[in-house]
Tab-separated table of C-alpha atoms in Angstrom:
chain	number	residue	atom	x	y	z
L	1142	MET	CA	20.058	11.466	-18.547
L	1143	SER	CA	23.378	10.275	-19.957
L	1144	SER	CA	24.093	6.581	-19.681
L	1145	PRO	CA	27.009	5.362	-17.574
L	1146	SER	CA	29.647	3.420	-19.435
L	1147	LYS	CA	28.728	-0.165	-20.148
L	1148	ASP	CA	32.163	-1.141	-18.908
L	1149	GLN	CA	31.569	0.514	-15.516
L	1150	GLY	CA	31.995	-1.931	-12.656
L	1151	GLY	CA	29.464	-2.694	-9.986
L	1152	ASN	CA	25.786	-3.470	-10.013
L	1153	PRO	CA	23.864	-1.055	-12.285
L	1154	LEU	CA	20.745	-1.853	-10.274
L	1155	LYS	CA	22.410	-0.143	-7.346
L	1156	PHE	CA	24.546	2.600	-8.897
L	1157	ASP	CA	22.180	3.899	-11.600
L	1158	PRO	CA	19.757	6.530	-10.221
L	1159	GLU	CA	17.127	5.862	-12.900
L	1160	LEU	CA	17.029	2.130	-12.209
L	1161	ARG	CA	16.964	2.752	-8.466
L	1162	GLY	CA	14.063	5.124	-8.957
L	1163	LEU	CA	12.161	2.534	-10.980
L	1164	LEU	CA	12.787	-0.140	-8.371
L	1165	ASP	CA	11.483	2.225	-5.692
L	1166	LYS	CA	8.256	2.535	-7.699
L	1167	LEU	CA	7.800	-1.203	-8.251
L	1168	ASP	CA	5.166	-1.507	-5.508
L	1169	LEU	CA	3.074	1.131	-7.261
L	1170	ALA	CA	2.454	-1.259	-10.167
L	1171	GLN	CA	-0.714	-2.867	-8.832
L	1172	THR	CA	-2.319	-3.968	-12.116
L	1173	PHE	CA	-1.170	-5.978	-15.117
L	1174	LYS	CA	-1.128	-2.908	-17.365
L	1175	ALA	CA	0.739	-0.802	-14.829
L	1176	PHE	CA	3.378	-3.501	-14.330
L	1177	LYS	CA	3.709	-3.984	-18.080
L	1178	ARG	CA	4.566	-0.288	-18.434
L	1179	TRP	CA	6.966	-0.483	-15.488
L	1180	LYS	CA	8.690	-3.550	-16.906
L	1181	SER	CA	9.122	-1.921	-20.308
L	1182	SER	CA	10.710	1.192	-18.777
L	1183	PHE	CA	12.907	-0.918	-16.511
L	1184	LEU	CA	14.223	-3.154	-19.300
L	1185	THR	CA	14.785	-0.230	-21.654
L	1186	ARG	CA	17.024	1.433	-19.107
L	1187	PHE	CA	18.664	-1.730	-17.752
L	1188	GLU	CA	19.655	-3.047	-21.163
L	1189	THR	CA	21.222	0.264	-22.216
L	1190	LEU	CA	23.752	-0.268	-19.419
L	1191	LEU	CA	24.656	-3.784	-20.555
L	1192	ASP	CA	26.577	-5.103	-23.522
L	1193	SER	CA	24.094	-6.543	-26.019
L	1194	ASP	CA	26.380	-9.424	-27.041
L	1195	GLY	CA	26.446	-10.699	-23.481
L	1196	ILE	CA	22.661	-10.441	-23.314
L	1197	ASP	CA	22.345	-12.563	-26.450
L	1198	ILE	CA	24.737	-15.198	-25.078
L	1199	SER	CA	22.930	-15.342	-21.737
L	1200	ASP	CA	19.604	-15.609	-23.561
L	1201	ALA	CA	20.880	-18.676	-25.447
L	1202	ALA	CA	22.139	-20.212	-22.181
L	1203	TYR	CA	18.803	-19.588	-20.514
L	1204	LYS	CA	16.894	-21.199	-23.379
L	1205	GLU	CA	19.141	-24.261	-23.079
L	1206	TYR	CA	18.429	-24.374	-19.356
L	1207	SER	CA	14.680	-24.052	-20.016
L	1208	ALA	CA	14.820	-27.017	-22.396
L	1209	ALA	CA	16.594	-29.078	-19.732
L	1210	MET	CA	13.941	-28.101	-17.191
L	1211	GLU	CA	11.220	-29.155	-19.611
L	1212	ARG	CA	12.775	-32.612	-19.940
L	1213	HIS	CA	13.172	-32.866	-16.184
L	1214	VAL	CA	9.565	-31.932	-15.515
L	1215	ASN	CA	8.468	-34.682	-17.905
L	1216	ARG	CA	10.561	-37.244	-15.997
L	1217	LEU	CA	9.143	-35.959	-12.737
L	1218	ALA	CA	5.600	-36.362	-14.064
L	1219	LYS	CA	6.354	-39.968	-14.977
L	1220	VAL	CA	7.521	-40.736	-11.435
L	1221	GLU	CA	4.460	-38.984	-10.020
L	1222	GLN	CA	2.295	-41.227	-12.165
L	1223	PHE	CA	3.930	-44.366	-10.750
L	1224	VAL	CA	3.405	-42.998	-7.232
L	1225	THR	CA	-0.255	-42.264	-7.951
L	1226	GLU	CA	-0.833	-45.685	-9.502
L	1227	GLY	CA	0.685	-47.373	-6.453
L	1228	SER	CA	3.629	-48.989	-8.247
L	1229	LEU	CA	6.183	-46.732	-6.554
L	1230	THR	CA	5.352	-46.370	-2.875
L	1231	ASN	CA	6.913	-47.074	0.491
L	1232	GLU	CA	5.061	-50.408	0.454
L	1233	LYS	CA	5.436	-51.463	-3.173
L	1234	VAL	CA	8.046	-50.817	-5.866
L	1235	SER	CA	7.769	-52.054	-9.451
L	1236	VAL	CA	10.795	-52.435	-11.717
L	1237	LYS	CA	9.547	-49.658	-14.016
L	1238	GLY	CA	8.878	-47.430	-11.043
L	1239	ARG	CA	12.366	-47.981	-9.650
L	1240	ASN	CA	13.960	-47.278	-13.038
L	1241	ALA	CA	11.942	-44.096	-13.415
L	1242	LEU	CA	13.069	-42.904	-9.970
L	1243	ASN	CA	16.709	-43.652	-10.782
L	1244	GLU	CA	16.499	-41.738	-14.074
L	1245	LEU	CA	14.804	-38.848	-12.336
L	1246	CYS	CA	17.556	-38.584	-9.741
L	1247	LYS	CA	20.316	-38.733	-12.352
L	1248	ASP	CA	18.617	-35.896	-14.186
L	1249	LEU	CA	18.010	-33.994	-10.954
L	1250	ASP	CA	21.746	-34.056	-10.297
L	1251	ARG	CA	22.313	-32.532	-13.744
L	1252	ILE	CA	19.657	-29.869	-13.130
L	1253	ILE	CA	21.214	-28.888	-9.793
L	1254	LYS	CA	24.575	-28.385	-11.487
L	1255	ALA	CA	22.983	-26.553	-14.423
L	1256	THR	CA	21.158	-24.195	-12.048
L	1257	GLU	CA	24.399	-23.447	-10.222
L	1258	GLN	CA	26.273	-22.856	-13.478
L	1259	LEU	CA	23.505	-20.707	-14.967
L	1260	ILE	CA	24.516	-17.698	-12.861
L	1261	PRO	CA	28.224	-16.813	-13.096
L	1262	SER	CA	29.435	-15.879	-9.624
L	1263	THR	CA	33.070	-14.900	-10.292
L	1264	GLY	CA	34.983	-13.008	-12.937
L	1265	ALA	CA	36.430	-16.299	-14.171
L	1266	ASP	CA	32.902	-17.724	-14.497
L	1267	GLU	CA	31.823	-14.670	-16.495
L	1268	LYS	CA	34.724	-15.059	-18.922
L	1269	LYS	CA	33.927	-18.736	-19.328
L	1270	CYS	CA	30.184	-18.158	-19.863
L	1271	GLY	CA	30.519	-15.027	-21.952
L	1272	PHE	CA	28.002	-13.057	-19.907
L	1273	THR	CA	27.511	-11.505	-16.473
L	1274	LYS	CA	24.823	-12.128	-13.881
L	1275	TYR	CA	23.437	-8.706	-14.709
L	1276	GLN	CA	22.967	-9.624	-18.351
L	1277	LEU	CA	21.302	-12.854	-17.284
L	1278	GLY	CA	19.149	-10.806	-14.917
L	1279	ALA	CA	17.886	-8.724	-17.830
L	1280	VAL	CA	17.022	-11.919	-19.715
L	1281	LEU	CA	15.178	-13.317	-16.702
L	1282	VAL	CA	13.108	-10.142	-16.309
L	1283	ARG	CA	12.271	-10.104	-20.012
L	1284	ASP	CA	11.185	-13.753	-19.762
L	1285	GLY	CA	9.135	-13.055	-16.649
L	1286	PHE	CA	11.103	-15.583	-14.552
L	1287	SER	CA	9.025	-18.439	-15.957
L	1288	GLU	CA	11.584	-21.050	-14.927
L	1289	TYR	CA	11.414	-19.887	-11.321
L	1290	GLU	CA	7.829	-21.114	-11.273
L	1291	ARG	CA	8.894	-24.552	-12.508
L	1292	MET	CA	11.807	-24.615	-10.093
L	1293	LYS	CA	9.388	-24.068	-7.216
L	1294	ASP	CA	7.024	-26.744	-8.529
L	1295	VAL	CA	9.856	-29.258	-8.817
L	1296	ASN	CA	11.018	-28.466	-5.299
L	1297	ASP	CA	7.499	-28.918	-3.916
L	1298	VAL	CA	7.208	-32.369	-5.481
L	1299	VAL	CA	10.667	-33.702	-4.518
L	1300	THR	CA	10.167	-32.391	-0.971
L	1301	VAL	CA	7.009	-34.509	-0.677
L	1302	PHE	CA	8.922	-37.454	-2.151
L	1303	ARG	CA	11.664	-37.013	0.453
L	1304	ASP	CA	9.438	-36.458	3.468
L	1305	GLU	CA	6.444	-38.690	2.710
L	1306	LYS	CA	5.873	-40.591	-0.498
L	1307	LEU	CA	9.316	-42.107	-1.125
L	1308	CYS	CA	11.153	-41.683	2.168
L	1309	ASP	CA	11.511	-45.481	2.548
L	1310	VAL	CA	12.055	-46.184	-1.150
L	1311	ALA	CA	14.699	-43.696	-2.229
L	1312	ASP	CA	18.250	-44.418	-1.102
L	1313	LYS	CA	20.329	-42.023	0.966
L	1314	GLN	CA	21.974	-40.399	-2.037
L	1315	GLN	CA	18.630	-39.802	-3.722
L	1316	LEU	CA	17.157	-38.296	-0.579
L	1317	GLU	CA	20.165	-35.993	-0.325
L	1318	LEU	CA	19.600	-34.927	-3.928
L	1319	PHE	CA	16.029	-33.918	-3.082
L	1320	THR	CA	17.404	-31.739	-0.283
L	1321	ALA	CA	20.207	-30.373	-2.452
L	1322	TYR	CA	17.696	-29.188	-5.021
L	1323	GLY	CA	15.905	-27.114	-2.391
L	1324	THR	CA	19.249	-25.662	-1.332
L	1325	GLN	CA	20.034	-24.712	-4.922
L	1326	LEU	CA	16.639	-23.069	-5.322
L	1327	GLN	CA	17.302	-20.999	-2.193
L	1328	ARG	CA	20.699	-20.010	-3.578
L	1329	PHE	CA	19.017	-18.824	-6.768
L	1330	CYS	CA	16.648	-16.665	-4.703
L	1331	ASP	CA	19.535	-15.302	-2.638
L	1332	VAL	CA	21.427	-14.301	-5.775
L	1333	MET	CA	18.342	-12.528	-7.131
L	1334	ALA	CA	18.001	-10.698	-3.821
L	1335	ASP	CA	21.689	-9.709	-3.905
L	1336	LEU	CA	21.246	-8.357	-7.429
L	1337	GLY	CA	18.155	-6.419	-6.373
L	1338	LEU	CA	15.806	-8.478	-8.532
L	1339	TYR	CA	14.005	-10.682	-6.003
L	1340	GLU	CA	10.979	-8.391	-5.660
L	1341	VAL	CA	10.961	-7.928	-9.430
L	1342	MET	CA	10.871	-11.709	-9.796
L	1343	LEU	CA	7.877	-11.994	-7.487
L	1344	LYS	CA	6.072	-9.193	-9.316
L	1345	CYS	CA	6.775	-10.879	-12.661
L	1346	ARG	CA	5.152	-14.058	-11.415
L	1347	GLU	CA	2.217	-12.129	-9.926
L	1348	PHE	CA	1.450	-10.700	-13.358
L	1349	ALA	CA	2.629	-13.653	-15.418
L	1350	GLU	CA	-0.678	-13.925	-17.268
L	1351	GLU	CA	-2.757	-11.109	-18.652
L	1352	PRO	CA	-6.233	-11.181	-17.138
L	1353	GLU	CA	-9.191	-11.339	-19.490
L	1354	GLU	CA	-10.386	-8.046	-18.092
L	1355	GLU	CA	-9.183	-6.250	-15.013
L	1356	GLU	CA	-11.913	-4.950	-12.749
L	1357	PRO	CA	-12.046	-1.157	-12.971
L	1358	ASP	CA	-10.794	0.649	-9.878
L	1359	PRO	CA	-11.139	4.354	-10.717
L	1360	ILE	CA	-10.396	7.397	-8.623
L	1361	ILE	CA	-12.555	10.414	-9.439
L	1362	PHE	CA	-10.981	13.868	-9.717
L	1363	ILE	CA	-12.853	17.160	-9.540
L	1364	ASP	CA	-11.213	20.338	-10.817
L	1365	MET	CA	-13.132	23.119	-9.119
L	1366	LYS	CA	-11.603	25.892	-11.254
L	1367	THR	CA	-12.997	24.525	-14.507
L	1368	ALA	CA	-15.877	22.433	-13.099
L	1369	SER	CA	-14.293	19.408	-14.744
L	1370	VAL	CA	-14.514	15.810	-13.620
L	1371	PHE	CA	-12.543	12.799	-14.805
L	1372	GLU	CA	-11.565	9.304	-13.718
L	1373	LYS	CA	-8.204	7.572	-13.594
L	1374	GLU	CA	-7.409	4.029	-12.567
L	1375	ARG	CA	-6.009	3.817	-9.035
L	1376	ALA	CA	-2.718	2.250	-10.109
L	1377	ASP	CA	-2.234	4.805	-12.894
L	1378	ALA	CA	-3.046	7.739	-10.606
L	1379	ILE	CA	-0.483	6.514	-8.069
L	1380	GLU	CA	2.130	5.718	-10.698
L	1381	GLU	CA	1.777	9.139	-12.329
L	1382	GLY	CA	1.986	10.898	-8.977
L	1383	LEU	CA	-1.478	12.436	-9.147
L	1384	VAL	CA	-2.139	10.934	-5.726
L	1385	ALA	CA	0.249	9.565	-3.123
L	1386	THR	CA	-0.432	6.807	-0.624
L	1387	ASP	CA	-0.390	7.645	3.054
L	1388	GLY	CA	1.215	4.578	4.619
L	1389	ASN	CA	-1.669	2.496	3.299
L	1390	GLU	CA	-2.031	1.750	-0.401
L	1391	MET	CA	-5.794	2.252	-0.105
L	1392	ARG	CA	-5.595	5.672	1.557
L	1393	PHE	CA	-4.201	8.817	-0.011
L	1394	LYS	CA	-2.467	11.857	1.388
L	1395	GLY	CA	-4.901	14.749	1.596
L	1396	ALA	CA	-7.863	12.576	2.547
L	1397	THR	CA	-10.253	14.115	5.041
L	1398	LYS	CA	-9.453	13.223	8.640
L	1399	ASP	CA	-12.654	14.136	10.408
L	1400	ALA	CA	-16.324	15.027	9.918
L	1401	SER	CA	-15.693	18.772	9.647
L	1402	GLU	CA	-13.194	18.323	6.801
L	1403	LEU	CA	-15.576	15.979	5.035
L	1404	GLU	CA	-18.436	18.446	5.472
L	1405	SER	CA	-16.265	21.189	3.970
L	1406	ILE	CA	-15.519	19.082	0.890
L	1407	VAL	CA	-19.175	18.139	0.472
L	1408	LYS	CA	-20.259	21.777	0.711
L	1409	LYS	CA	-17.724	22.904	-1.899
L	1410	VAL	CA	-18.859	20.249	-4.322
L	1411	LYS	CA	-22.543	20.676	-3.626
L	1412	ASP	CA	-22.525	24.478	-3.853
L	1413	HIS	CA	-20.436	24.765	-7.001
L	1414	PRO	CA	-22.703	26.523	-9.540
L	1415	ASN	CA	-21.340	24.772	-12.616
L	1416	LEU	CA	-20.332	21.336	-11.447
L	1417	GLY	CA	-23.801	19.795	-11.578
L	1418	VAL	CA	-23.566	17.577	-8.512
L	1419	ALA	CA	-26.600	19.034	-6.736
L	1420	THR	CA	-28.847	18.677	-9.788
L	1421	GLN	CA	-29.425	16.242	-12.590
L	1422	ILE	CA	-29.708	19.050	-15.141
L	1423	VAL	CA	-26.656	19.105	-17.403
L	1424	VAL	CA	-25.120	22.572	-17.445
L	1425	THR	CA	-23.878	23.340	-20.935
L	1426	LYS	CA	-22.520	26.828	-20.267
L	1427	MET	CA	-19.770	27.579	-17.775
L	1428	VAL	CA	-20.118	30.866	-15.910
L	1429	ASN	CA	-16.649	32.264	-15.333
L	1430	ASP	CA	-17.321	35.913	-14.590
L	1431	LEU	CA	-20.335	37.961	-13.648
L	1432	ASP	CA	-19.483	40.551	-16.284
L	1433	GLU	CA	-20.182	37.938	-18.958
L	1434	VAL	CA	-23.575	36.973	-17.551
L	1435	GLY	CA	-26.776	38.856	-18.144
L	1436	LEU	CA	-29.220	39.657	-15.359
L	1437	GLU	CA	-31.646	36.983	-16.522
L	1438	GLU	CA	-28.912	34.342	-16.451
L	1439	GLU	CA	-27.777	35.511	-13.027
L	1440	ALA	CA	-31.307	35.202	-11.699
L	1441	ALA	CA	-31.678	31.776	-13.283
L	1442	VAL	CA	-28.490	30.507	-11.682
L	1443	LYS	CA	-29.536	31.886	-8.316
L	1444	ASN	CA	-32.931	30.217	-8.624
L	1445	LEU	CA	-31.445	26.908	-9.756
L	1446	TRP	CA	-28.559	26.608	-7.313
L	1447	GLY	CA	-29.671	28.706	-4.399
L	1448	VAL	CA	-26.483	30.745	-4.575
L	1449	SER	CA	-25.643	34.196	-5.848
L	1450	LEU	CA	-22.902	34.979	-8.307
L	1451	LYS	CA	-20.367	37.303	-6.784
L	1452	LYS	CA	-18.234	39.894	-8.463
L	1453	ARG	CA	-14.746	38.510	-8.687
L	1454	SER	CA	-11.806	38.348	-11.037
L	1455	LYS	CA	-11.092	35.147	-12.904
L	1456	ASN	CA	-7.910	34.633	-10.895
L	1457	GLU	CA	-9.931	34.384	-7.698
L	1458	ALA	CA	-11.779	31.256	-8.804
L	1459	GLY	CA	-11.421	28.197	-6.549
L	1460	GLN	CA	-8.177	26.353	-7.182
L	1461	GLU	CA	-9.068	23.115	-5.423
L	1462	LEU	CA	-8.372	19.771	-7.056
L	1463	LEU	CA	-10.440	17.182	-5.208
L	1464	PHE	CA	-10.460	13.406	-5.319
L	1465	VAL	CA	-13.200	10.930	-4.504
L	1466	ASP	CA	-12.447	7.243	-4.034
L	1467	PRO	CA	-15.539	5.107	-4.792
L	1468	LYS	CA	-13.931	1.978	-3.326
L	1469	THR	CA	-13.022	3.333	0.105
L	1470	GLY	CA	-15.416	6.274	0.311
L	1471	ASP	CA	-12.496	8.633	0.985
L	1472	CYS	CA	-12.287	12.116	-0.453
L	1473	GLY	CA	-9.835	14.945	-0.067
L	1474	GLU	CA	-7.986	17.880	-1.552
L	1475	LEU	CA	-4.833	17.819	-3.677
L	1476	SER	CA	-2.418	20.504	-4.821
L	1477	ARG	CA	-3.638	21.706	-8.210
L	1478	GLN	CA	-0.376	23.523	-8.922
L	1479	LYS	CA	1.605	20.397	-8.185
L	1480	ALA	CA	-0.619	18.390	-10.536
L	1481	LEU	CA	-0.138	20.997	-13.267
L	1482	LYS	CA	3.627	21.064	-12.788
L	1483	ALA	CA	3.822	17.254	-12.930
L	1484	GLY	CA	1.774	17.146	-16.124
L	1485	CYS	CA	-1.048	15.212	-14.455
L	1486	LEU	CA	-3.390	18.099	-15.193
L	1487	THR	CA	-3.159	20.145	-18.387
L	1488	GLU	CA	-4.964	23.432	-18.842
L	1489	THR	CA	-6.236	24.562	-22.231
L	1490	THR	CA	-7.880	27.817	-23.320
L	1491	ASN	CA	-10.315	28.012	-26.221
L	1492	GLU	CA	-10.953	30.894	-28.598
L	1493	PHE	CA	-13.377	32.424	-26.112
L	1494	ASN	CA	-10.723	32.360	-23.376
L	1495	LYS	CA	-12.557	29.617	-21.528
L	1496	VAL	CA	-10.144	27.554	-19.443
L	1497	SER	CA	-10.595	23.801	-19.253
L	1498	VAL	CA	-8.416	20.741	-18.694
L	1499	GLU	CA	-7.516	18.114	-21.259
L	1500	GLN	CA	-8.344	15.315	-18.839
L	1501	ALA	CA	-11.979	16.449	-18.420
L	1502	GLU	CA	-14.708	13.978	-19.340
L	1503	GLU	CA	-16.544	15.641	-22.227
L	1504	GLY	CA	-19.206	13.033	-22.951
L	1505	ILE	CA	-22.543	14.053	-21.444
L	1506	GLU	CA	-23.571	10.533	-20.378
L	1507	ALA	CA	-20.104	9.615	-19.154
L	1508	ARG	CA	-19.841	12.862	-17.182
L	1509	GLU	CA	-23.250	12.318	-15.619
L	1510	ALA	CA	-22.207	8.768	-14.635
L	1511	ILE	CA	-19.197	10.214	-12.802
L	1512	ILE	CA	-21.395	12.854	-11.153
L	1513	CYS	CA	-23.709	10.074	-9.942
L	1514	LYS	CA	-20.760	8.298	-8.355
L	1515	ILE	CA	-19.725	11.511	-6.605
L	1516	ARG	CA	-23.245	11.941	-5.251
L	1517	SER	CA	-23.284	8.362	-4.018
L	1518	VAL	CA	-19.918	8.542	-2.240
L	1519	LEU	CA	-20.486	11.972	-0.680
L	1520	GLY	CA	-24.120	11.376	0.163
L	1521	ILE	CA	-25.402	14.312	-1.886
L	1522	LYS	CA	-28.968	14.216	-3.120
L	1523	SER	CA	-29.817	15.760	-6.460
L	1524	ALA	CA	-32.466	18.444	-6.820
L	1525	ASP	CA	-34.761	15.909	-8.459
L	1526	ASP	CA	-34.564	13.369	-5.613
């Protein structure tokens, strides 16, 4: 897709189809890794629409603001210490405590003004600052909105000071400053919402720290045509479009709606001669056509599975792509052709013209582990049980 001119007016977060599409998919990023990929794609596109010089200038301004916030938080901690020690309370005020409160409020006034000036709101402001609010927005996303977290923390503390701890100690002007800071924080949030970045900000804070290890949340997929099974993390499967939510992020379109549909799915899986769900014996040879199977093999398959191989062309093989959700117990049928077209499923053919899919789990133990999960969710007993 060609990039719009960087000089084009308006909000690129609203006029650029690619950015709008990414923002529409933000809710699909439900894990740290998924959001990290989303954020990378978002920034790559967003920054191509913005002048890099302005981004650099806004980055320097933001770092200066961050340093000021760091100093302010240190002053706030000092006042909190006096409050905790009892030397700055509604009943008792020490000289050091009073001085610390006065210094805090002077600095709070500076921080309120700095927060207001951080985001240019008019064309004149942009010329003066050397950057636009969109360029600053890109910097904030790249940073992960870390200062928003400190802004909230500061507001929480000064609100308690105003309403409880120092309501009889602070003078009128100081109390008004505590309120003004909350107003400025709300303005910051309103500007982010107007830009289209408020939800991005919240998502950045949700995944601010990489977890030591995210708990696996796989969805199992069964390709009936090739008797393949594989797993994909829920968030990745949704993000890639392999499955789509059905009004509830934990339920997918295509899920069975009643007992008869569930029974149909179970029967397909259980009766498949090559899938291996109804037995614990690992099948190492796929039977694709009766013409390729000798009479002894045909009899063996019939004896093992309780089904007979029928004469049929390869094109008549089952085309179902099924999913099984171990977390919810749901299962259902997906469009295999749609998955192929979207690149979520990739067919390959070997030298013997055997069709398989790249996504298939090839490891014997790993495949058997997936099969065991399918049995557990669908309530299928193996032949050895």
